[in-house]
Coordinates of C-alpha atoms and ligand atoms in Angstrom, one line a residue:
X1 CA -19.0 -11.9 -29.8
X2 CA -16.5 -9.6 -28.8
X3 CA -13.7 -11.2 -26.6
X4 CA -13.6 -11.2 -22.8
X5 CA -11.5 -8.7 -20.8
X6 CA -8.8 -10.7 -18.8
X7 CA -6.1 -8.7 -16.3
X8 CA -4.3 -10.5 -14.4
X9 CA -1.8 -9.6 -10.9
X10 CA 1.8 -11.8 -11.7
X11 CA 3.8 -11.2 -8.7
X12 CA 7.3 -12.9 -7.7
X13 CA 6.9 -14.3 -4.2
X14 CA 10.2 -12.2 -3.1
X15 CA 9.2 -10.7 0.0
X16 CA 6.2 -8.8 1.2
X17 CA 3.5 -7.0 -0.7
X18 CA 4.8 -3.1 -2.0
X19 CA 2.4 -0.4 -2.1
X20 CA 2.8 -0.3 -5.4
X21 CA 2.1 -3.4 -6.1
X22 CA -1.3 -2.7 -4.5
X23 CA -1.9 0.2 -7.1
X24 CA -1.6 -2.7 -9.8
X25 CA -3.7 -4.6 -8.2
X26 CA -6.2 -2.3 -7.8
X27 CA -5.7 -0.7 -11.3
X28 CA -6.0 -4.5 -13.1
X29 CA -9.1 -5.5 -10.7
X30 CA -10.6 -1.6 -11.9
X31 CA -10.2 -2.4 -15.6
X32 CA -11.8 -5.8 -16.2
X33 CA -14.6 -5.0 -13.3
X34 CA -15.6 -2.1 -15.1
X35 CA -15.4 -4.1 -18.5
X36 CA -17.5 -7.0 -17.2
X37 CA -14.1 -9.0 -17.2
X38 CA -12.2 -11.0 -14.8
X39 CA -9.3 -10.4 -13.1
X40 CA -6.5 -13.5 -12.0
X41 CA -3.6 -13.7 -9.9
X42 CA -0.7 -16.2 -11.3
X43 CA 2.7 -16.8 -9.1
X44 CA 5.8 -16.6 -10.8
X45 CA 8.2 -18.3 -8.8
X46 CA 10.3 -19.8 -11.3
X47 CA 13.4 -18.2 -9.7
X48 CA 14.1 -20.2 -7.0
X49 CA 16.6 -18.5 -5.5
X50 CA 15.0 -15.0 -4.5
X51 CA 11.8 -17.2 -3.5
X52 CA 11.3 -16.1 0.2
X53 CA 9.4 -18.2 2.4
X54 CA 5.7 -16.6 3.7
X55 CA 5.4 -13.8 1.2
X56 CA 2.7 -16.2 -1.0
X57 CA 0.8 -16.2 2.0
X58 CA 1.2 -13.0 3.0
X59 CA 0.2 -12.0 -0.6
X60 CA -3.0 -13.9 -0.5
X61 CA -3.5 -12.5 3.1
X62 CA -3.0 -9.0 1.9
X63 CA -5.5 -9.3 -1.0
X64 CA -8.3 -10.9 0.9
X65 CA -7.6 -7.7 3.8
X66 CA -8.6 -5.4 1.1
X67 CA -11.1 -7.1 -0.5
X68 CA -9.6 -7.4 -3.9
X69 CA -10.1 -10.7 -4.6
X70 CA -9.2 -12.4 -7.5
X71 CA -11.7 -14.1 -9.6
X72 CA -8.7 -16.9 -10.3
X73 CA -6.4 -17.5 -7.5
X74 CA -4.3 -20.4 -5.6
X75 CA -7.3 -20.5 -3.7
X76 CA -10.0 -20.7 -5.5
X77 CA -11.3 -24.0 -4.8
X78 CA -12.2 -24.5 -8.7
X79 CA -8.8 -24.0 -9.8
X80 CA -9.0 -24.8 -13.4
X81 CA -5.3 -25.0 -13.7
X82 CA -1.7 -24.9 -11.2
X83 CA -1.5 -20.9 -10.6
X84 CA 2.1 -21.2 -9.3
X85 CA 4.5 -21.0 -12.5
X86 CA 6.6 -23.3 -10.8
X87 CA 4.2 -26.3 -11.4
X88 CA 3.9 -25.5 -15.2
X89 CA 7.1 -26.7 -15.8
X90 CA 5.9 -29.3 -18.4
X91 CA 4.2 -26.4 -20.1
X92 CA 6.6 -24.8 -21.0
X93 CA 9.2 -27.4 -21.8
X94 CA 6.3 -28.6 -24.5
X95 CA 6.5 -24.6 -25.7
X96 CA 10.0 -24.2 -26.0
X97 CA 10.6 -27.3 -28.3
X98 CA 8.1 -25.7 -30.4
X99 CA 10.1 -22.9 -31.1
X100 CA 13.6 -24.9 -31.5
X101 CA 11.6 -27.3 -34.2
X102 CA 10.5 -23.8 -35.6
X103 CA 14.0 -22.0 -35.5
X104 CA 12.9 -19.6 -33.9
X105 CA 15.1 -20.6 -30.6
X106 CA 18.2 -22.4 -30.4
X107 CA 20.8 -24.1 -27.8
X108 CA 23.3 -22.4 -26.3
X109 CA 26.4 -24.4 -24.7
X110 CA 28.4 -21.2 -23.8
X111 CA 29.8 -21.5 -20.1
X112 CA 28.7 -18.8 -17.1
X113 CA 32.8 -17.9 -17.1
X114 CA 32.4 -17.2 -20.8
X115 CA 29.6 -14.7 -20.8
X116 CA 31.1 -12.9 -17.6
X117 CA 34.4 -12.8 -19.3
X118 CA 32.4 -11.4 -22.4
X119 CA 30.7 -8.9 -20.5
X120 CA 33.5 -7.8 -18.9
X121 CA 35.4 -7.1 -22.3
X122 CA 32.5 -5.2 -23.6
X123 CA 31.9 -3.1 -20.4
X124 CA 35.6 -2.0 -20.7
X125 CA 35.0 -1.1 -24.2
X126 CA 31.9 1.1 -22.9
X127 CA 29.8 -1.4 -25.1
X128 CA 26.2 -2.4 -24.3
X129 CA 26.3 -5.5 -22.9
X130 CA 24.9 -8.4 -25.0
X131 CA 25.3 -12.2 -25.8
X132 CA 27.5 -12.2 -28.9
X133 CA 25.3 -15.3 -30.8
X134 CA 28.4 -17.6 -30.4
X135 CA 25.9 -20.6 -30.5
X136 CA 23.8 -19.1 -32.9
X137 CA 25.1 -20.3 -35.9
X138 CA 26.1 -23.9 -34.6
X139 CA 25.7 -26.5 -37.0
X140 CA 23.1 -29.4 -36.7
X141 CA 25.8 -32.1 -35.9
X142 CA 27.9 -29.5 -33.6
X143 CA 24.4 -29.3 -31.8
X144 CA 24.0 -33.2 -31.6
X145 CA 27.6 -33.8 -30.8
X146 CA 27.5 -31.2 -27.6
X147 CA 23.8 -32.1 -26.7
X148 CA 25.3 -36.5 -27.0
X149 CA 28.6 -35.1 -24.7
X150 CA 25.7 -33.8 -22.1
X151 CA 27.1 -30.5 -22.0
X152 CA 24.7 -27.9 -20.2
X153 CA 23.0 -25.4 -22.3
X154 CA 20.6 -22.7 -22.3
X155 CA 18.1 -21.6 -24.8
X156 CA 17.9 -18.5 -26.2
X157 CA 15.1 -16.8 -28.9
X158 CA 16.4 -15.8 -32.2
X159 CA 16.4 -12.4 -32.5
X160 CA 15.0 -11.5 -35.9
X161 CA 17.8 -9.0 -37.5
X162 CA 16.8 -5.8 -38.4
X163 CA 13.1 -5.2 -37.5
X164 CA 11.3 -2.3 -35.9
X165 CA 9.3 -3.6 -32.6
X166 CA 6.7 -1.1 -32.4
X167 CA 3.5 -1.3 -29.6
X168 CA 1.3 1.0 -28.6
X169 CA 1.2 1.5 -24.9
X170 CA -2.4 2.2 -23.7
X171 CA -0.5 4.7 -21.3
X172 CA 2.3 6.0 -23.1
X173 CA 1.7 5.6 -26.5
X174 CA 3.5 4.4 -29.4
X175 CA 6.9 2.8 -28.1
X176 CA 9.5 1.3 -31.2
X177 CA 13.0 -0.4 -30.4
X178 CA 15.3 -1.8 -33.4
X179 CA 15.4 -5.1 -33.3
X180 CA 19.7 -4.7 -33.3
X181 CA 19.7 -3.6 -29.8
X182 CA 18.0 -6.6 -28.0
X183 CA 19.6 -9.6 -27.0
X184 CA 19.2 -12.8 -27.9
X185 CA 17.5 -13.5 -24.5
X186 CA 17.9 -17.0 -22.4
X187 CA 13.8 -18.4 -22.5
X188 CA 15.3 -21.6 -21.0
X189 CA 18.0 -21.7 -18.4
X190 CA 20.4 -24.8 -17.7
X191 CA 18.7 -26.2 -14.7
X192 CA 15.1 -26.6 -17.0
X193 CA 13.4 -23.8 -15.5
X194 CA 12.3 -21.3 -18.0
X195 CA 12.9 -17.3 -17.4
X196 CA 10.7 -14.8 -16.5
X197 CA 9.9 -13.3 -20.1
X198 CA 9.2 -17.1 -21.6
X199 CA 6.9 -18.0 -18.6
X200 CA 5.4 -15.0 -18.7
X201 CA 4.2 -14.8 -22.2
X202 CA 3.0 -18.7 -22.6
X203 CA 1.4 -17.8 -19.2
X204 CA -0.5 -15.0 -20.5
X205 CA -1.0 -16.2 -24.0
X206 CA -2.7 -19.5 -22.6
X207 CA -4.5 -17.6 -19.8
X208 CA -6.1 -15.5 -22.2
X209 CA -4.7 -12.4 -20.9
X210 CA -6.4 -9.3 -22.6
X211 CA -5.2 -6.6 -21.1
X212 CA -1.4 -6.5 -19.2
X213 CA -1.2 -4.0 -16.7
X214 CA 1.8 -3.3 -14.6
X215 CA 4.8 -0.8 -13.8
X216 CA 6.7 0.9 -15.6
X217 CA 9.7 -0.5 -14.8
X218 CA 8.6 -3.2 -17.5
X219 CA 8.5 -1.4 -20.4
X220 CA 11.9 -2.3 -21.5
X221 CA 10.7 -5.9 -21.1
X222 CA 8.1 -5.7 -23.5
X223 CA 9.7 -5.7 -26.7
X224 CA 11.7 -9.0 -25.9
X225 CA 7.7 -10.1 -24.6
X226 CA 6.3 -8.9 -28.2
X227 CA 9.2 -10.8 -29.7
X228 CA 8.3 -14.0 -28.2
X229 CA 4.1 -13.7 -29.5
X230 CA 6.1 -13.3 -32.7
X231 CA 8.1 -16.6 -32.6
X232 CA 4.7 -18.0 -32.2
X233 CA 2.4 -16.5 -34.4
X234 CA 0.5 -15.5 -31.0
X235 CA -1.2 -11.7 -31.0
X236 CA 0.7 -9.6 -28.0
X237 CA -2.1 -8.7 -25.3
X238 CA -2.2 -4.5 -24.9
X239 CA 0.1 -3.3 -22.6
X240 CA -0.8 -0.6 -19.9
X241 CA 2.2 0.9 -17.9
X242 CA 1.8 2.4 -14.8
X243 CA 3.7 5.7 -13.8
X244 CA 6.2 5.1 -11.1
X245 CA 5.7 5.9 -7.5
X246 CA 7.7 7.8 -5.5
X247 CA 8.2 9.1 -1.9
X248 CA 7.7 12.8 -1.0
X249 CA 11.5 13.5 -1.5
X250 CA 10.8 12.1 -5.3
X251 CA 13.0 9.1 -5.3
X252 CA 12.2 6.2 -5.9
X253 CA 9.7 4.6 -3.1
X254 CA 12.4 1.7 -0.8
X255 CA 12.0 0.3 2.5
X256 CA 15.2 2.5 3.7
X257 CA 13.9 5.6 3.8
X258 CA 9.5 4.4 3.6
X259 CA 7.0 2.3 5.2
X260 CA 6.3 0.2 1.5
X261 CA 4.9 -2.5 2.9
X262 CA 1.0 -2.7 2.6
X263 CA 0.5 -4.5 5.4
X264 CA 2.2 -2.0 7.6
X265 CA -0.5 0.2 6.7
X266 CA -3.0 -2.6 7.7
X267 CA -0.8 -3.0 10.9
X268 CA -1.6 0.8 12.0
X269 CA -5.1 -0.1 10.6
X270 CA -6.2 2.4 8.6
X271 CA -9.3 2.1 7.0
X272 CA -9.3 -0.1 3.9
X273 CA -12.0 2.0 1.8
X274 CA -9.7 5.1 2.8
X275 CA -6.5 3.4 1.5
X276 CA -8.1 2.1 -1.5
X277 CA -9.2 5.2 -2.5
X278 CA -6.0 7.0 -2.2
X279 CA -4.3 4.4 -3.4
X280 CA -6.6 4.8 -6.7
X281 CA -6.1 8.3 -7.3
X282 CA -2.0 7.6 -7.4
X283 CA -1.7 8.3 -11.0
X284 CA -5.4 7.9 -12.1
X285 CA -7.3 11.6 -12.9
X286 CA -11.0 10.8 -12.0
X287 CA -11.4 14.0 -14.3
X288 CA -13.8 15.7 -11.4
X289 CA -12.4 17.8 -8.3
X290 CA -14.8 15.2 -6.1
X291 CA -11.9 13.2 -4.6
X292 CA -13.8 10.1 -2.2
X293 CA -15.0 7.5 -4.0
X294 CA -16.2 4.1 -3.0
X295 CA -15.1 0.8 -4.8
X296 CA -18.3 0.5 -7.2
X297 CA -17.8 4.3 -8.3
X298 CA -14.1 3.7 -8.9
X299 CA -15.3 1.0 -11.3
X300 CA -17.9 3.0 -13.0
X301 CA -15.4 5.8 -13.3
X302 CA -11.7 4.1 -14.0
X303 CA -10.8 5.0 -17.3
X304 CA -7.1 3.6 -18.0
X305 CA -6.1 6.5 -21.0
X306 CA -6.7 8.9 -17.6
X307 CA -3.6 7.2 -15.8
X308 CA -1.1 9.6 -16.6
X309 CA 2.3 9.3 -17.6
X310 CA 4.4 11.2 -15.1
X311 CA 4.9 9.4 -11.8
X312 CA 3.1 9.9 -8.8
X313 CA 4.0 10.7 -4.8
X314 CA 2.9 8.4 -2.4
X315 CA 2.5 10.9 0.7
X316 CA 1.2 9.3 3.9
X317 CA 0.1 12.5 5.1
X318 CA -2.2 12.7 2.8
X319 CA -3.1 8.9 3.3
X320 CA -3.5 10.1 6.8
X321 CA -6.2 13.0 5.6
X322 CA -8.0 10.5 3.7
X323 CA -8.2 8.0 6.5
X324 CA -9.0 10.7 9.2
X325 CA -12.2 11.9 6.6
X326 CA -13.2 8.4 6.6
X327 CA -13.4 7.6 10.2
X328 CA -15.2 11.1 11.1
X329 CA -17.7 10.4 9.1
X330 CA -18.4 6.7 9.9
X331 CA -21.7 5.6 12.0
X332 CA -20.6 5.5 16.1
X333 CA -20.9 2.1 16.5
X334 CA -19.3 0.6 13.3
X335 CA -16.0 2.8 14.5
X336 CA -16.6 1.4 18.1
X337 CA -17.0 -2.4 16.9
X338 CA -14.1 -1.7 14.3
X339 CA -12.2 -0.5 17.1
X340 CA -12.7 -2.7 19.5
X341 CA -11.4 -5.7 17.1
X342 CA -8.4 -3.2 16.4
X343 CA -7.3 -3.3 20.1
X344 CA -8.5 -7.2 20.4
X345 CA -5.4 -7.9 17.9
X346 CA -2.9 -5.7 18.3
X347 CA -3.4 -4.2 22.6
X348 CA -4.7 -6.7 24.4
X349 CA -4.4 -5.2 27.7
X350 CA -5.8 -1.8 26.6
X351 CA -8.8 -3.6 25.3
X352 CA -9.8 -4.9 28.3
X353 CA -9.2 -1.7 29.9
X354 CA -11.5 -0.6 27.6
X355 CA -14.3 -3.1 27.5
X356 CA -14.9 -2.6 31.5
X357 CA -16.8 0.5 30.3
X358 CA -17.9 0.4 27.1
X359 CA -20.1 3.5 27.7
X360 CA -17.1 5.9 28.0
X361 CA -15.2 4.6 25.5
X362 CA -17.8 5.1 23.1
X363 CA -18.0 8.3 24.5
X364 CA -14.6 9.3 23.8
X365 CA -14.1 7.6 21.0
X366 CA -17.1 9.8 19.5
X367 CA -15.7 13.0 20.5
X368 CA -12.3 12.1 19.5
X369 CA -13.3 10.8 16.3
X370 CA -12.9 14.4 14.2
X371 CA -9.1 14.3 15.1
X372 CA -8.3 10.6 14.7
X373 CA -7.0 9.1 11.8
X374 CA -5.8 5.9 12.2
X375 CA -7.1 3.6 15.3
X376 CA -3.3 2.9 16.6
X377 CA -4.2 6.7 17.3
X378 CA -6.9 6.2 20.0
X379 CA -4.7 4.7 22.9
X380 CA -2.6 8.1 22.8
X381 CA -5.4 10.5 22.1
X382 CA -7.3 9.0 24.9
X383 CA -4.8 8.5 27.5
X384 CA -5.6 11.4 29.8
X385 CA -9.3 9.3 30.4
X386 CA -7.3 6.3 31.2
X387 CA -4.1 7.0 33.3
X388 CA -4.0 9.4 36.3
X389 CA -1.4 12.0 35.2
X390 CA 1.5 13.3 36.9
X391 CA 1.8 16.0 38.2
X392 CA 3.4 18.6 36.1
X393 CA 3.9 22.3 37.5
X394 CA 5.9 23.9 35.1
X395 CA 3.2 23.1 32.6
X396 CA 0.7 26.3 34.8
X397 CA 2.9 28.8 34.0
X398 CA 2.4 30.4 30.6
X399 CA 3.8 33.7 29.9
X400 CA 2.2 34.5 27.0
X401 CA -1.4 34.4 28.0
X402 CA 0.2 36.3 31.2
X403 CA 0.1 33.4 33.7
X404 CA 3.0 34.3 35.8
X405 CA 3.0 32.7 39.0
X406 CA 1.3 30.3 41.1
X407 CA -0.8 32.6 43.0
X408 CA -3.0 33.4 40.1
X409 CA -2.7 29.6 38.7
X410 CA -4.7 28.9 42.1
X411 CA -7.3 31.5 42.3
X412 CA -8.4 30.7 38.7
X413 CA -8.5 26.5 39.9
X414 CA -10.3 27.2 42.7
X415 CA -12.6 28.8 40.4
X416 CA -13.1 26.4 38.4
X417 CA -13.6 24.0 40.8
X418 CA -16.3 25.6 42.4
X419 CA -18.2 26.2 39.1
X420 CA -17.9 21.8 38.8
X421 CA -18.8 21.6 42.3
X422 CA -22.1 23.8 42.4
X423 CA -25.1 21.8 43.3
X424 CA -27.6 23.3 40.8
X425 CA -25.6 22.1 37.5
X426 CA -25.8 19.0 36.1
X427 CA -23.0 19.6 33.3
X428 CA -23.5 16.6 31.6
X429 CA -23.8 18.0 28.2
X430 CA -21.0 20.0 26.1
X431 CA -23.3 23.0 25.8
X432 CA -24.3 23.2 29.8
X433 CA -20.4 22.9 30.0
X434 CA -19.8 25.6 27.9
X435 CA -22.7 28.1 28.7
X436 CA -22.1 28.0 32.5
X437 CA -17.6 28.5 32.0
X438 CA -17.7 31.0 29.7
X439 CA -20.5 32.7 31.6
X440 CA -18.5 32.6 34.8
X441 CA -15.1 33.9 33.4
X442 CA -17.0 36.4 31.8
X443 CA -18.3 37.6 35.4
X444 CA -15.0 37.4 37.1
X445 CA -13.8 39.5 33.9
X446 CA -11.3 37.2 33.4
X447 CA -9.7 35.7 29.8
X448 CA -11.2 32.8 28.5
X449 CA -7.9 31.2 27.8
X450 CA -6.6 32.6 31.2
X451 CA -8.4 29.8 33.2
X452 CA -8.9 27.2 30.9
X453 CA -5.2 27.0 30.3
X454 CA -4.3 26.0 33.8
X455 CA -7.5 24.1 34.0
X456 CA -6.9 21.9 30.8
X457 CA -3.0 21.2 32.6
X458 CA -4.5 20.2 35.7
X459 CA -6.2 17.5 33.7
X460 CA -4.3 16.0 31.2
X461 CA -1.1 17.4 32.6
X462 CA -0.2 17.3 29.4
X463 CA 1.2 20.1 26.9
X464 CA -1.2 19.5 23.9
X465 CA -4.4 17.2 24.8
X466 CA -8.4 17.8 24.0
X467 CA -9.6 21.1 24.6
X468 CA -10.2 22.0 28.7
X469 CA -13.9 21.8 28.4
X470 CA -13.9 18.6 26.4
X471 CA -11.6 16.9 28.9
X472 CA -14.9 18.0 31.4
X473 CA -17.3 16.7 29.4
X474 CA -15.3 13.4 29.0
X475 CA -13.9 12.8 32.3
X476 CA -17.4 13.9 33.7
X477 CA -17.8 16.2 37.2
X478 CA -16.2 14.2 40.0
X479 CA -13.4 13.1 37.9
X480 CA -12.5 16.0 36.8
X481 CA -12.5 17.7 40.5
X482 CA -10.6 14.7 42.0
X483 CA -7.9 16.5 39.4
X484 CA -8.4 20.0 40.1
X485 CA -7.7 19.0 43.8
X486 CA -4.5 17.1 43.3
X487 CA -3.2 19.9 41.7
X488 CA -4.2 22.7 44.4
X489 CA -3.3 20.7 47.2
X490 CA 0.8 19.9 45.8
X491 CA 0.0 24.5 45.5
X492 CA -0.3 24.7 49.1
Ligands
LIG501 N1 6.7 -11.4 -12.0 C1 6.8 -10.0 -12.4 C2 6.8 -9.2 -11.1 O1 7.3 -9.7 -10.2 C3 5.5 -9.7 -13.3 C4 5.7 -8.5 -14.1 C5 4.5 -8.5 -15.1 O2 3.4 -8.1 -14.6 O3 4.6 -9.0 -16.2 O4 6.4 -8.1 -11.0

């Protein structure tokens, strides 16, 4: 029976959830979905001190938003064992004697001034900095004696001299490292909590971790990780590392200069499949120019040897173009209902500004719905239906399409008014709209754009808003003359 594919998500709870992290998330859920495997989330919050309060929940919160859940998480109500490192600390305290009684780890008693003094010394010597195995070579009774005087210590693993660590990343390919340029690494630290590399490889050893899959910027960690499988006799998982991410001005992706936060991307509520999807393509070549795919084709088609190498740009832009695809070409009234609960959350009183008439929001929201991309878009694309505008004059004027005073401004209004006012037309649909303008401009061998300029800034009074005859169509008839006559009469 061949073996069962198991990823797995192993986040520090430091803060909030990066966008990143989301592409390993999505990238280990991919790979053992598409391999009939399973895919588990595991805390490791052995590091007390960066441990910032919220950001578990807020992980598990993010997760469940996009619908990536874990098959094994904190809260899976079977939880077959503690997911939080932090409660495994028996674990590895039973692991780590097992490699002292093996010699393949031993007790270090050196003080914190000693190694920064040490460090020091070798910076100024341009040296790489590394533990100089002072403790190493202790004798048994120096060992007792210190460990009887109840003298803090570390552990640290017992680098083999002179071997070649080689692995073969599923992504970059053959890696080696010499053996003489990794430290003897602390596994154990002096307050009995072990360090991120120990916990992480007993953790994934006894988890039954198949396939690791994470960023780049843990490739040099995986040597000292391959080392410790060693000291055991275990068999090292593969190892898949992601390409970096980076902003559009190709540095590195921080809060200063971007929004990295996934949930600020929830926040402006964009659509989840949208994000998803964009977020897959960050590094991943579907190897096709077809570029929207839903969650079960990106499992069918996610192939890890097509992540590439070089790092990708996280552009939200793009994001945007994605998410604006998405929402034109979703049914009416899932967008509505989606958009409703959008405003219920985050614009309470524009939701019940809304809700009064759900008719024309619908309305509005179906014409504006080609232009939108993200519903924290809606309020300001649909203002001019909501709020009476102000009047703006110097907005008529408009040299290049050879509007040049006011007298002409009023002639073409006065037009246009008449054309809404005249008995015989309904103009209830965009086509009656559009027939019966253009016709009469073309009559009064005027411009098109000569008299729907003014007529769009009488109302929206605003320099860029829907097209004239779409504000019409919207607004409806009387509306939309109520408008034309607020603006002629401050033309008297
Ligand atoms: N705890 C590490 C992190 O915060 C996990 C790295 C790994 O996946 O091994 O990203």
């Amino acid at each position: 029976m061949t073996q069962k594919i198991i990823t797995r998500f192993a986040p520090s709870p430091t803060g909030y959830v990066h966008i990143g992290s989301l592409r390993t998330v999505l990238y280990n859920y991919l790979f053992a979905k598409k391999n009939d495997g399973k895919f588990m989330l595991r805390v490791e919050d052995t590091d007390q001190s960066r441990y910032v309060e919220g950001s578990i929940e807020n992980m598990l919160f993010v997760l469940a938003s996009v619908w990536l859940i874990p098959d094994e998480w904190p809260n899976n109500p079977w939880e077959k064992w503690p997911y939080f490192q932090s409660q495994r600390l028996e674990i590895y305290q039973k692991y780590i004697a097992e490699l002292i009684k093996n010699d393949k780890a031993y007790y270090c008693f050196c003080s914190s001034e000693r190694l920064d003094e040490l460090r020091n010394e070798q910076q100024e010597l341009n040296l790489p900095t590394k533990y100089d195995q002072r403790c190493r070579y202790l004798t048994k009774e120096e060992i007792a004696q210190k460990l009887e005087a109840k003298l803090p210590y570390t552990i640290r693993l017992k680098v083999p001299k002179n071997e070649v660590i080689v692995f073969d990343d599923m992504i970059r390919g053959k890696i080696e490292i010499h053996t003489k340029d990794i430290d003897d690494q602390v596994l154990m630290k002096s307050d009995g909590f072990p360090t991120y590399h120990f916990a992480n490889v007993v953790d994934d050893y006894l988890m039954e971790v198949t396939h690791v899959i994470r960023g780049e910027e843990w490739v040099p960690s995986t040597p000292k990780h391959i080392l410790i499988y060693n000291a055991f006799w275990w068999t090292p998982p593969l190892f898949a590392h992601l390409p970096l991410l980076l902003g559009k001005d190709k540095k590195k992706l921080s809060k200063r200069t971007w929004d990295v936060s996934v949930e600020s991307y929830l926040e402006k509520w964009y659509i989840v499949e949208a994000l998803i999807n964009y977020i897959a393509l960050l590094g991943w070549n579907p190897k096709t120019t077809e570029e929207f795919f839903t969650i079960d084709e990106l499992i069918t088609r996610f192939d890890i040897v097509n992540v590439h190498k070089a790092w990708a740009v996280f552009d939200t832009e793009r994001l945007d173009w994605f998410s604006g695809k998405y929402i034109a070409s979703m049914d009416n009234e899932e967008l509505f209902s989606k958009l409703l609960k959008y405003l219920n959350k985050y614009d309470e009183s524009f939701y019940e500004k809304i809700t009064q008439n759900e008719e024309y929001a619908k309305k509005i929201l179906t014409e504006l719905k080609g232009r939108m991309r993200r519903f924290d878009e809606f309020k300001e694309f649909s203002k001019f239906f909501y709020e009476e505008p102000n009047v703006r004059q110097d907005l008529l004027i408009n040299e290049k399409m050879k509007i040049e005073n006011f007298d002409i401004v009023k002639k073409w209004l006065q037009l246009a008014r008449d054309i809404l006012g005249a008995k015989d037309k309904k103009l209830t649909s965009p086509e009656e709209i559009k027939n019966t303008f253009i016709e009469a401009i073309q009559e009064s061998w005027m411009k098109n754009g000569q008299v729907l300029w003014p007529l769009r800034v009488a109302l929206s009074w605003e320099e860029f808003s829907p097209w004239a005859l779409e504000l019409i169509y919207l607004l409806g008839k009387e509306k939309s003359i109520q408008r034309i006559e607020k603006i002629l009469n401050t033309l008297q």
